[in-house]
JSON list of C-alpha atoms in Angstrom, two decimals:
[
{"chain": "O", "resi": 1, "resn": "GLY", "atom": "CA", "xyz": [39.63, 36.65, -40.38]},
{"chain": "O", "resi": 2, "resn": "ASN", "atom": "CA", "xyz": [36.68, 38.15, -39.90]},
{"chain": "O", "resi": 3, "resn": "SER", "atom": "CA", "xyz": [34.54, 36.53, -37.29]},
{"chain": "O", "resi": 4, "resn": "VAL", "atom": "CA", "xyz": [30.91, 36.49, -35.17]},
{"chain": "O", "resi": 5, "resn": "THR", "atom": "CA", "xyz": [30.21, 35.55, -31.80]},
{"chain": "O", "resi": 6, "resn": "GLN", "atom": "CA", "xyz": [26.89, 35.24, -30.21]},
{"chain": "O", "resi": 7, "resn": "MET", "atom": "CA", "xyz": [25.43, 34.39, -26.81]},
{"chain": "O", "resi": 8, "resn": "GLU", "atom": "CA", "xyz": [25.40, 30.99, -26.26]},
{"chain": "O", "resi": 9, "resn": "GLY", "atom": "CA", "xyz": [21.66, 29.10, -26.04]},
{"chain": "O", "resi": 10, "resn": "PRO", "atom": "CA", "xyz": [18.86, 28.52, -25.50]},
{"chain": "O", "resi": 11, "resn": "VAL", "atom": "CA", "xyz": [17.39, 31.09, -24.32]},
{"chain": "O", "resi": 12, "resn": "THR", "atom": "CA", "xyz": [14.05, 30.66, -22.59]},
{"chain": "O", "resi": 13, "resn": "LEU", "atom": "CA", "xyz": [12.00, 33.34, -21.29]},
{"chain": "O", "resi": 14, "resn": "SER", "atom": "CA", "xyz": [8.55, 34.38, -20.91]},
{"chain": "O", "resi": 15, "resn": "GLU", "atom": "CA", "xyz": [5.81, 35.71, -23.07]},
{"chain": "O", "resi": 16, "resn": "GLU", "atom": "CA", "xyz": [6.62, 39.36, -22.43]},
{"chain": "O", "resi": 17, "resn": "ALA", "atom": "CA", "xyz": [9.39, 39.59, -20.83]},
{"chain": "O", "resi": 18, "resn": "PHE", "atom": "CA", "xyz": [12.67, 41.76, -22.17]},
{"chain": "O", "resi": 19, "resn": "LEU", "atom": "CA", "xyz": [15.26, 39.86, -24.40]},
{"chain": "O", "resi": 20, "resn": "THR", "atom": "CA", "xyz": [18.41, 40.94, -25.37]},
{"chain": "O", "resi": 21, "resn": "ILE", "atom": "CA", "xyz": [20.56, 38.42, -27.78]},
{"chain": "O", "resi": 22, "resn": "ASN", "atom": "CA", "xyz": [24.94, 39.54, -27.72]},
{"chain": "O", "resi": 23, "resn": "CYS", "atom": "CA", "xyz": [26.30, 39.54, -30.91]},
{"chain": "O", "resi": 24, "resn": "THR", "atom": "CA", "xyz": [30.02, 41.20, -31.46]},
{"chain": "O", "resi": 25, "resn": "TYR", "atom": "CA", "xyz": [32.11, 41.09, -34.50]},
{"chain": "O", "resi": 26, "resn": "THR", "atom": "CA", "xyz": [35.82, 41.38, -35.57]},
{"chain": "O", "resi": 27, "resn": "ALA", "atom": "CA", "xyz": [36.18, 42.64, -39.01]},
{"chain": "O", "resi": 28, "resn": "THR", "atom": "CA", "xyz": [38.64, 44.83, -41.04]},
{"chain": "O", "resi": 29, "resn": "GLY", "atom": "CA", "xyz": [37.06, 48.35, -42.15]},
{"chain": "O", "resi": 30, "resn": "TYR", "atom": "CA", "xyz": [33.57, 48.55, -42.57]},
{"chain": "O", "resi": 31, "resn": "PRO", "atom": "CA", "xyz": [31.50, 45.38, -42.32]},
{"chain": "O", "resi": 32, "resn": "SER", "atom": "CA", "xyz": [27.68, 45.61, -42.75]},
{"chain": "O", "resi": 33, "resn": "LEU", "atom": "CA", "xyz": [25.54, 44.08, -40.12]},
{"chain": "O", "resi": 34, "resn": "PHE", "atom": "CA", "xyz": [22.91, 41.48, -40.04]},
{"chain": "O", "resi": 35, "resn": "TRP", "atom": "CA", "xyz": [20.68, 39.30, -37.92]},
{"chain": "O", "resi": 36, "resn": "TYR", "atom": "CA", "xyz": [18.76, 36.46, -39.25]},
{"chain": "O", "resi": 37, "resn": "VAL", "atom": "CA", "xyz": [15.72, 34.37, -37.89]},
{"chain": "O", "resi": 38, "resn": "GLN", "atom": "CA", "xyz": [14.94, 31.32, -38.29]},
{"chain": "O", "resi": 39, "resn": "TYR", "atom": "CA", "xyz": [12.60, 29.48, -37.48]},
{"chain": "O", "resi": 40, "resn": "PRO", "atom": "CA", "xyz": [11.17, 25.62, -36.98]},
{"chain": "O", "resi": 41, "resn": "GLY", "atom": "CA", "xyz": [10.49, 23.61, -39.87]},
{"chain": "O", "resi": 42, "resn": "GLU", "atom": "CA", "xyz": [11.96, 27.06, -41.83]},
{"chain": "O", "resi": 43, "resn": "GLY", "atom": "CA", "xyz": [14.66, 28.36, -44.29]},
{"chain": "O", "resi": 44, "resn": "LEU", "atom": "CA", "xyz": [16.67, 31.34, -43.08]},
{"chain": "O", "resi": 45, "resn": "GLN", "atom": "CA", "xyz": [15.51, 34.91, -42.92]},
{"chain": "O", "resi": 46, "resn": "LEU", "atom": "CA", "xyz": [16.99, 38.12, -43.02]},
{"chain": "O", "resi": 47, "resn": "LEU", "atom": "CA", "xyz": [15.54, 39.95, -39.62]},
{"chain": "O", "resi": 48, "resn": "LEU", "atom": "CA", "xyz": [17.57, 43.63, -40.50]},
{"chain": "O", "resi": 49, "resn": "LYS", "atom": "CA", "xyz": [20.17, 45.53, -40.38]},
{"chain": "O", "resi": 50, "resn": "ALA", "atom": "CA", "xyz": [22.63, 48.04, -40.74]},
{"chain": "O", "resi": 51, "resn": "THR", "atom": "CA", "xyz": [25.23, 49.08, -42.93]},
{"chain": "O", "resi": 52, "resn": "LYS", "atom": "CA", "xyz": [27.09, 51.92, -41.10]},
{"chain": "O", "resi": 53, "resn": "ALA", "atom": "CA", "xyz": [27.96, 52.53, -37.28]},
{"chain": "O", "resi": 54, "resn": "ASP", "atom": "CA", "xyz": [25.27, 53.90, -35.51]},
{"chain": "O", "resi": 55, "resn": "ASP", "atom": "CA", "xyz": [22.62, 52.81, -37.27]},
{"chain": "O", "resi": 56, "resn": "LYS", "atom": "CA", "xyz": [19.04, 51.03, -35.64]},
{"chain": "O", "resi": 57, "resn": "GLY", "atom": "CA", "xyz": [18.29, 48.31, -37.55]},
{"chain": "O", "resi": 58, "resn": "SER", "atom": "CA", "xyz": [14.63, 47.29, -36.65]},
{"chain": "O", "resi": 59, "resn": "ASN", "atom": "CA", "xyz": [12.07, 44.93, -37.72]},
{"chain": "O", "resi": 60, "resn": "LYS", "atom": "CA", "xyz": [8.51, 43.29, -36.14]},
{"chain": "O", "resi": 61, "resn": "GLY", "atom": "CA", "xyz": [9.08, 45.01, -32.56]},
{"chain": "O", "resi": 62, "resn": "PHE", "atom": "CA", "xyz": [13.52, 43.85, -32.75]},
{"chain": "O", "resi": 63, "resn": "GLU", "atom": "CA", "xyz": [15.94, 46.33, -32.67]},
{"chain": "O", "resi": 64, "resn": "ALA", "atom": "CA", "xyz": [19.81, 46.37, -33.12]},
{"chain": "O", "resi": 65, "resn": "THR", "atom": "CA", "xyz": [22.18, 49.34, -32.88]},
{"chain": "O", "resi": 66, "resn": "TYR", "atom": "CA", "xyz": [25.90, 49.07, -34.94]},
{"chain": "O", "resi": 67, "resn": "ARG", "atom": "CA", "xyz": [28.16, 49.90, -32.72]},
{"chain": "O", "resi": 68, "resn": "LYS", "atom": "CA", "xyz": [31.64, 50.44, -33.62]},
{"chain": "O", "resi": 69, "resn": "GLU", "atom": "CA", "xyz": [33.22, 51.37, -30.66]},
{"chain": "O", "resi": 70, "resn": "THR", "atom": "CA", "xyz": [32.48, 48.38, -28.74]},
{"chain": "O", "resi": 71, "resn": "THR", "atom": "CA", "xyz": [32.19, 46.16, -32.11]},
{"chain": "O", "resi": 72, "resn": "SER", "atom": "CA", "xyz": [28.57, 44.99, -31.56]},
{"chain": "O", "resi": 73, "resn": "PHE", "atom": "CA", "xyz": [25.41, 44.61, -32.74]},
{"chain": "O", "resi": 74, "resn": "HIS", "atom": "CA", "xyz": [23.17, 43.18, -29.38]},
{"chain": "O", "resi": 75, "resn": "LEU", "atom": "CA", "xyz": [19.89, 42.16, -30.94]},
{"chain": "O", "resi": 76, "resn": "GLU", "atom": "CA", "xyz": [17.03, 43.22, -28.67]},
{"chain": "O", "resi": 77, "resn": "LYS", "atom": "CA", "xyz": [12.90, 43.32, -28.01]},
{"chain": "O", "resi": 78, "resn": "GLY", "atom": "CA", "xyz": [10.34, 45.12, -25.00]},
{"chain": "O", "resi": 79, "resn": "SER", "atom": "CA", "xyz": [7.95, 41.86, -25.31]},
{"chain": "O", "resi": 80, "resn": "VAL", "atom": "CA", "xyz": [8.58, 38.64, -26.95]},
{"chain": "O", "resi": 81, "resn": "GLN", "atom": "CA", "xyz": [5.43, 36.54, -27.95]},
{"chain": "O", "resi": 82, "resn": "VAL", "atom": "CA", "xyz": [5.53, 32.75, -28.59]},
{"chain": "O", "resi": 83, "resn": "SER", "atom": "CA", "xyz": [5.45, 33.20, -31.64]},
{"chain": "O", "resi": 84, "resn": "ASP", "atom": "CA", "xyz": [9.45, 34.43, -31.49]},
{"chain": "O", "resi": 85, "resn": "SER", "atom": "CA", "xyz": [10.87, 31.16, -30.72]},
{"chain": "O", "resi": 86, "resn": "ALA", "atom": "CA", "xyz": [13.44, 30.07, -33.45]},
{"chain": "O", "resi": 87, "resn": "VAL", "atom": "CA", "xyz": [16.98, 30.14, -33.94]},
{"chain": "O", "resi": 88, "resn": "TYR", "atom": "CA", "xyz": [18.53, 33.57, -34.42]},
{"chain": "O", "resi": 89, "resn": "PHE", "atom": "CA", "xyz": [22.24, 34.18, -36.24]},
{"chain": "O", "resi": 90, "resn": "CYS", "atom": "CA", "xyz": [23.84, 37.60, -36.12]},
{"chain": "O", "resi": 91, "resn": "ALA", "atom": "CA", "xyz": [26.52, 37.85, -39.74]},
{"chain": "O", "resi": 92, "resn": "LEU", "atom": "CA", "xyz": [28.36, 40.55, -40.88]},
{"chain": "O", "resi": 93, "resn": "ARG", "atom": "CA", "xyz": [29.66, 40.57, -44.35]},
{"chain": "O", "resi": 94, "resn": "GLY", "atom": "CA", "xyz": [32.81, 42.12, -44.73]},
{"chain": "O", "resi": 95, "resn": "ALA", "atom": "CA", "xyz": [34.01, 41.72, -48.96]},
{"chain": "O", "resi": 96, "resn": "GLN", "atom": "CA", "xyz": [31.99, 39.36, -50.14]},
{"chain": "O", "resi": 97, "resn": "LYS", "atom": "CA", "xyz": [31.05, 36.22, -47.65]},
{"chain": "O", "resi": 98, "resn": "LEU", "atom": "CA", "xyz": [28.82, 36.47, -44.83]},
{"chain": "O", "resi": 99, "resn": "VAL", "atom": "CA", "xyz": [30.33, 35.21, -41.77]},
{"chain": "O", "resi": 100, "resn": "PHE", "atom": "CA", "xyz": [27.97, 33.85, -39.37]},
{"chain": "O", "resi": 101, "resn": "GLY", "atom": "CA", "xyz": [27.33, 33.10, -35.49]},
{"chain": "O", "resi": 102, "resn": "GLN", "atom": "CA", "xyz": [27.07, 29.98, -34.00]},
{"chain": "O", "resi": 103, "resn": "GLY", "atom": "CA", "xyz": [22.96, 30.99, -33.58]},
{"chain": "O", "resi": 104, "resn": "THR", "atom": "CA", "xyz": [20.82, 31.39, -30.58]},
{"chain": "O", "resi": 105, "resn": "ARG", "atom": "CA", "xyz": [18.23, 29.00, -29.70]},
{"chain": "O", "resi": 106, "resn": "LEU", "atom": "CA", "xyz": [15.51, 31.73, -28.52]},
{"chain": "O", "resi": 107, "resn": "THR", "atom": "CA", "xyz": [11.91, 29.20, -26.64]},
{"chain": "O", "resi": 108, "resn": "ILE", "atom": "CA", "xyz": [9.24, 31.63, -25.57]},
{"chain": "O", "resi": 109, "resn": "ASN", "atom": "CA", "xyz": [6.64, 30.16, -23.45]},
{"chain": "O", "resi": 110, "resn": "PRO", "atom": "CA", "xyz": [3.14, 31.01, -22.61]},
{"chain": "Y", "resi": 1, "resn": "GLY", "atom": "CA", "xyz": [8.32, 36.73, -57.88]},
{"chain": "Y", "resi": 2, "resn": "ALA", "atom": "CA", "xyz": [9.84, 33.02, -56.44]},
{"chain": "Y", "resi": 3, "resn": "GLY", "atom": "CA", "xyz": [12.24, 33.21, -54.29]},
{"chain": "Y", "resi": 4, "resn": "VAL", "atom": "CA", "xyz": [15.64, 31.11, -53.97]},
{"chain": "Y", "resi": 5, "resn": "SER", "atom": "CA", "xyz": [14.97, 27.23, -54.68]},
{"chain": "Y", "resi": 6, "resn": "GLN", "atom": "CA", "xyz": [16.45, 24.01, -53.49]},
{"chain": "Y", "resi": 7, "resn": "SER", "atom": "CA", "xyz": [16.15, 20.49, -54.54]},
{"chain": "Y", "resi": 8, "resn": "PRO", "atom": "CA", "xyz": [15.54, 18.19, -53.47]},
{"chain": "Y", "resi": 9, "resn": "SER", "atom": "CA", "xyz": [14.24, 19.32, -50.30]},
{"chain": "Y", "resi": 10, "resn": "ASN", "atom": "CA", "xyz": [15.34, 15.83, -48.92]},
{"chain": "Y", "resi": 11, "resn": "LYS", "atom": "CA", "xyz": [17.93, 13.66, -49.70]},
{"chain": "Y", "resi": 12, "resn": "VAL", "atom": "CA", "xyz": [19.05, 9.95, -48.23]},
{"chain": "Y", "resi": 13, "resn": "THR", "atom": "CA", "xyz": [22.25, 8.09, -49.65]},
{"chain": "Y", "resi": 14, "resn": "GLU", "atom": "CA", "xyz": [24.53, 5.19, -48.72]},
{"chain": "Y", "resi": 15, "resn": "LYS", "atom": "CA", "xyz": [27.64, 5.79, -46.97]},
{"chain": "Y", "resi": 16, "resn": "GLY", "atom": "CA", "xyz": [30.26, 5.95, -51.17]},
{"chain": "Y", "resi": 17, "resn": "LYS", "atom": "CA", "xyz": [27.21, 7.34, -52.91]},
{"chain": "Y", "resi": 18, "resn": "ASP", "atom": "CA", "xyz": [27.60, 10.94, -55.34]},
{"chain": "Y", "resi": 19, "resn": "VAL", "atom": "CA", "xyz": [24.86, 13.22, -54.35]},
{"chain": "Y", "resi": 20, "resn": "GLU", "atom": "CA", "xyz": [23.79, 16.56, -56.39]},
{"chain": "Y", "resi": 21, "resn": "LEU", "atom": "CA", "xyz": [22.17, 19.09, -55.28]},
{"chain": "Y", "resi": 22, "resn": "ARG", "atom": "CA", "xyz": [20.81, 22.38, -56.92]},
{"chain": "Y", "resi": 23, "resn": "CYS", "atom": "CA", "xyz": [20.17, 25.35, -56.35]},
{"chain": "Y", "resi": 24, "resn": "ASP", "atom": "CA", "xyz": [17.90, 28.32, -58.75]},
{"chain": "Y", "resi": 25, "resn": "PRO", "atom": "CA", "xyz": [18.34, 31.86, -56.76]},
{"chain": "Y", "resi": 26, "resn": "ILE", "atom": "CA", "xyz": [16.50, 34.93, -57.45]},
{"chain": "Y", "resi": 27, "resn": "SER", "atom": "CA", "xyz": [16.36, 36.17, -61.18]},
{"chain": "Y", "resi": 28, "resn": "GLY", "atom": "CA", "xyz": [18.50, 38.88, -62.23]},
{"chain": "Y", "resi": 29, "resn": "HIS", "atom": "CA", "xyz": [20.69, 38.18, -58.75]},
{"chain": "Y", "resi": 30, "resn": "THR", "atom": "CA", "xyz": [24.34, 37.65, -60.18]},
{"chain": "Y", "resi": 31, "resn": "ALA", "atom": "CA", "xyz": [26.10, 36.51, -56.46]},
{"chain": "Y", "resi": 32, "resn": "LEU", "atom": "CA", "xyz": [25.40, 32.77, -55.90]},
{"chain": "Y", "resi": 33, "resn": "TYR", "atom": "CA", "xyz": [26.28, 31.26, -52.10]},
{"chain": "Y", "resi": 34, "resn": "TRP", "atom": "CA", "xyz": [26.63, 27.58, -50.62]},
{"chain": "Y", "resi": 35, "resn": "TYR", "atom": "CA", "xyz": [26.35, 26.87, -46.83]},
{"chain": "Y", "resi": 36, "resn": "ARG", "atom": "CA", "xyz": [26.50, 23.64, -44.84]},
{"chain": "Y", "resi": 37, "resn": "GLN", "atom": "CA", "xyz": [24.55, 23.55, -41.57]},
{"chain": "Y", "resi": 38, "resn": "ARG", "atom": "CA", "xyz": [25.07, 20.96, -38.92]},
{"chain": "Y", "resi": 39, "resn": "LEU", "atom": "CA", "xyz": [23.28, 19.40, -36.59]},
{"chain": "Y", "resi": 40, "resn": "GLY", "atom": "CA", "xyz": [22.84, 22.12, -33.73]},
{"chain": "Y", "resi": 41, "resn": "GLN", "atom": "CA", "xyz": [25.51, 24.43, -35.39]},
{"chain": "Y", "resi": 42, "resn": "GLY", "atom": "CA", "xyz": [25.50, 28.04, -37.04]},
{"chain": "Y", "resi": 43, "resn": "LEU", "atom": "CA", "xyz": [26.54, 28.58, -40.75]},
{"chain": "Y", "resi": 44, "resn": "GLU", "atom": "CA", "xyz": [29.56, 27.43, -42.43]},
{"chain": "Y", "resi": 45, "resn": "PHE", "atom": "CA", "xyz": [30.25, 29.45, -45.50]},
{"chain": "Y", "resi": 46, "resn": "LEU", "atom": "CA", "xyz": [31.53, 26.60, -48.58]},
{"chain": "Y", "resi": 47, "resn": "ILE", "atom": "CA", "xyz": [31.36, 28.58, -52.25]},
{"chain": "Y", "resi": 48, "resn": "TYR", "atom": "CA", "xyz": [30.53, 31.86, -53.50]},
{"chain": "Y", "resi": 49, "resn": "PHE", "atom": "CA", "xyz": [29.77, 32.55, -57.06]},
{"chain": "Y", "resi": 50, "resn": "GLN", "atom": "CA", "xyz": [30.01, 36.18, -58.60]},
{"chain": "Y", "resi": 51, "resn": "GLY", "atom": "CA", "xyz": [28.81, 36.62, -62.17]},
{"chain": "Y", "resi": 52, "resn": "ASN", "atom": "CA", "xyz": [31.73, 35.17, -64.57]},
{"chain": "Y", "resi": 53, "resn": "SER", "atom": "CA", "xyz": [34.90, 35.79, -61.89]},
{"chain": "Y", "resi": 54, "resn": "ALA", "atom": "CA", "xyz": [36.14, 32.74, -60.90]},
{"chain": "Y", "resi": 55, "resn": "PRO", "atom": "CA", "xyz": [34.34, 31.19, -57.64]},
{"chain": "Y", "resi": 56, "resn": "ASP", "atom": "CA", "xyz": [35.72, 31.41, -54.17]},
{"chain": "Y", "resi": 57, "resn": "LYS", "atom": "CA", "xyz": [36.54, 27.43, -53.01]},
{"chain": "Y", "resi": 58, "resn": "SER", "atom": "CA", "xyz": [37.98, 28.69, -49.98]},
{"chain": "Y", "resi": 59, "resn": "GLY", "atom": "CA", "xyz": [35.16, 26.84, -47.86]},
{"chain": "Y", "resi": 60, "resn": "LEU", "atom": "CA", "xyz": [34.59, 24.23, -49.60]},
{"chain": "Y", "resi": 61, "resn": "PRO", "atom": "CA", "xyz": [36.07, 21.49, -47.04]},
{"chain": "Y", "resi": 62, "resn": "SER", "atom": "CA", "xyz": [37.61, 18.44, -49.13]},
{"chain": "Y", "resi": 63, "resn": "ASP", "atom": "CA", "xyz": [38.23, 17.61, -53.11]},
{"chain": "Y", "resi": 64, "resn": "ARG", "atom": "CA", "xyz": [34.95, 15.82, -52.45]},
{"chain": "Y", "resi": 65, "resn": "PHE", "atom": "CA", "xyz": [32.68, 19.01, -52.72]},
{"chain": "Y", "resi": 66, "resn": "SER", "atom": "CA", "xyz": [32.59, 20.62, -56.26]},
{"chain": "Y", "resi": 67, "resn": "ALA", "atom": "CA", "xyz": [29.87, 23.24, -57.41]},
{"chain": "Y", "resi": 68, "resn": "GLU", "atom": "CA", "xyz": [29.24, 24.33, -61.35]},
{"chain": "Y", "resi": 69, "resn": "ARG", "atom": "CA", "xyz": [26.99, 27.51, -61.67]},
{"chain": "Y", "resi": 70, "resn": "THR", "atom": "CA", "xyz": [25.50, 28.18, -65.32]},
{"chain": "Y", "resi": 71, "resn": "GLY", "atom": "CA", "xyz": [25.84, 31.34, -66.13]},
{"chain": "Y", "resi": 72, "resn": "GLU", "atom": "CA", "xyz": [24.14, 33.72, -63.96]},
{"chain": "Y", "resi": 73, "resn": "SER", "atom": "CA", "xyz": [21.62, 31.15, -62.69]},
{"chain": "Y", "resi": 74, "resn": "VAL", "atom": "CA", "xyz": [21.33, 27.32, -61.49]},
{"chain": "Y", "resi": 75, "resn": "SER", "atom": "CA", "xyz": [23.79, 25.83, -59.58]},
{"chain": "Y", "resi": 76, "resn": "THR", "atom": "CA", "xyz": [24.56, 22.64, -58.74]},
{"chain": "Y", "resi": 77, "resn": "LEU", "atom": "CA", "xyz": [26.38, 21.27, -55.46]},
{"chain": "Y", "resi": 78, "resn": "THR", "atom": "CA", "xyz": [28.47, 17.54, -56.06]},
{"chain": "Y", "resi": 79, "resn": "ILE", "atom": "CA", "xyz": [29.84, 15.64, -53.07]},
{"chain": "Y", "resi": 80, "resn": "GLN", "atom": "CA", "xyz": [31.33, 12.35, -54.64]},
{"chain": "Y", "resi": 81, "resn": "ARG", "atom": "CA", "xyz": [31.86, 9.05, -51.86]},
{"chain": "Y", "resi": 82, "resn": "THR", "atom": "CA", "xyz": [29.53, 10.66, -49.32]},
{"chain": "Y", "resi": 83, "resn": "GLN", "atom": "CA", "xyz": [30.80, 10.20, -45.76]},
{"chain": "Y", "resi": 84, "resn": "GLN", "atom": "CA", "xyz": [28.67, 10.31, -42.74]},
{"chain": "Y", "resi": 85, "resn": "GLU", "atom": "CA", "xyz": [30.10, 13.78, -41.09]},
{"chain": "Y", "resi": 86, "resn": "ASP", "atom": "CA", "xyz": [28.98, 15.27, -44.49]},
{"chain": "Y", "resi": 87, "resn": "SER", "atom": "CA", "xyz": [25.38, 14.68, -43.17]},
{"chain": "Y", "resi": 88, "resn": "ALA", "atom": "CA", "xyz": [24.18, 18.39, -43.20]},
{"chain": "Y", "resi": 89, "resn": "VAL", "atom": "CA", "xyz": [21.00, 20.72, -43.95]},
{"chain": "Y", "resi": 90, "resn": "TYR", "atom": "CA", "xyz": [23.15, 22.66, -47.34]},
{"chain": "Y", "resi": 91, "resn": "LEU", "atom": "CA", "xyz": [21.42, 26.06, -48.01]},
{"chain": "Y", "resi": 92, "resn": "CYS", "atom": "CA", "xyz": [21.95, 27.87, -50.56]},
{"chain": "Y", "resi": 93, "resn": "ALA", "atom": "CA", "xyz": [21.14, 32.31, -51.13]},
{"chain": "Y", "resi": 94, "resn": "SER", "atom": "CA", "xyz": [22.08, 34.85, -53.45]},
{"chain": "Y", "resi": 95, "resn": "SER", "atom": "CA", "xyz": [22.15, 38.25, -53.77]},
{"chain": "Y", "resi": 96, "resn": "SER", "atom": "CA", "xyz": [22.54, 41.26, -56.04]},
{"chain": "Y", "resi": 97, "resn": "THR", "atom": "CA", "xyz": [25.47, 43.48, -56.01]},
{"chain": "Y", "resi": 98, "resn": "ARG", "atom": "CA", "xyz": [23.96, 47.15, -57.07]},
{"chain": "Y", "resi": 99, "resn": "GLY", "atom": "CA", "xyz": [25.58, 48.10, -53.63]},
{"chain": "Y", "resi": 100, "resn": "PHE", "atom": "CA", "xyz": [27.19, 44.94, -52.75]},
{"chain": "Y", "resi": 101, "resn": "ARG", "atom": "CA", "xyz": [27.99, 45.09, -48.84]},
{"chain": "Y", "resi": 102, "resn": "ASN", "atom": "CA", "xyz": [24.13, 46.23, -48.40]},
{"chain": "Y", "resi": 103, "resn": "GLN", "atom": "CA", "xyz": [22.78, 43.59, -49.90]},
{"chain": "Y", "resi": 104, "resn": "PRO", "atom": "CA", "xyz": [21.46, 40.77, -47.73]},
{"chain": "Y", "resi": 105, "resn": "GLN", "atom": "CA", "xyz": [21.41, 37.01, -49.15]},
{"chain": "Y", "resi": 106, "resn": "HIS", "atom": "CA", "xyz": [18.20, 34.88, -49.94]},
{"chain": "Y", "resi": 107, "resn": "PHE", "atom": "CA", "xyz": [17.88, 32.01, -48.74]},
{"chain": "Y", "resi": 108, "resn": "GLY", "atom": "CA", "xyz": [16.33, 28.62, -50.02]},
{"chain": "Y", "resi": 109, "resn": "ASP", "atom": "CA", "xyz": [14.61, 26.43, -48.03]},
{"chain": "Y", "resi": 110, "resn": "GLY", "atom": "CA", "xyz": [17.98, 24.09, -47.94]},
{"chain": "Y", "resi": 111, "resn": "THR", "atom": "CA", "xyz": [18.39, 20.47, -48.65]},
{"chain": "Y", "resi": 112, "resn": "ARG", "atom": "CA", "xyz": [18.45, 17.98, -45.64]},
{"chain": "Y", "resi": 113, "resn": "LEU", "atom": "CA", "xyz": [20.61, 15.52, -46.76]},
{"chain": "Y", "resi": 114, "resn": "SER", "atom": "CA", "xyz": [21.12, 12.13, -44.45]},
{"chain": "Y", "resi": 115, "resn": "ILE", "atom": "CA", "xyz": [24.09, 10.01, -44.70]},
{"chain": "Y", "resi": 116, "resn": "LEU", "atom": "CA", "xyz": [23.45, 6.37, -43.99]}
]
């Protein structure tokens, strides 16, 4: 079945550091890929998405490229801020339901 | 223009009691999902409703769990004879079915369930 594997956390960085959170997937067919973010005390929010190979999703300075050849959808940001501290979930959707990774907790120190 | 609404936001109950959680999806969204998120863990799919089709119940962990949906609106998730292992945040999400695969799910804030 479909599955998502995320980089284990927690991840702690200093402000303005470069961020990469790895995500790889296993799926049949051509899934859509998503990154969701959960800020402290809040619900899940869609951060970005990509629906086909080589698509790049971007939002709030974050980017992720749908790489079919490596079955990956790594999340990157060039310069993180304290306000980016949250839990990040990679997810894919095949036929119906979203399948989520375990989440990566990110803490940014000033 | 409200988002997905869940109630109650918090529920504390004794082991063995039944609980009912409610979800109001975004108006016009025909797809509705329930997930469970245990402390420090990822999201676990429970059940999925799509219009008048039979729901996908493949994620329900036991027969103590059930869910209903009234037409294309409100859904209730019921847990009977609650156990301490049921303690978690229960999340509801809805999505449009236009261009189905590409549509993101919109999540509610969840119900935090604590079983004493």
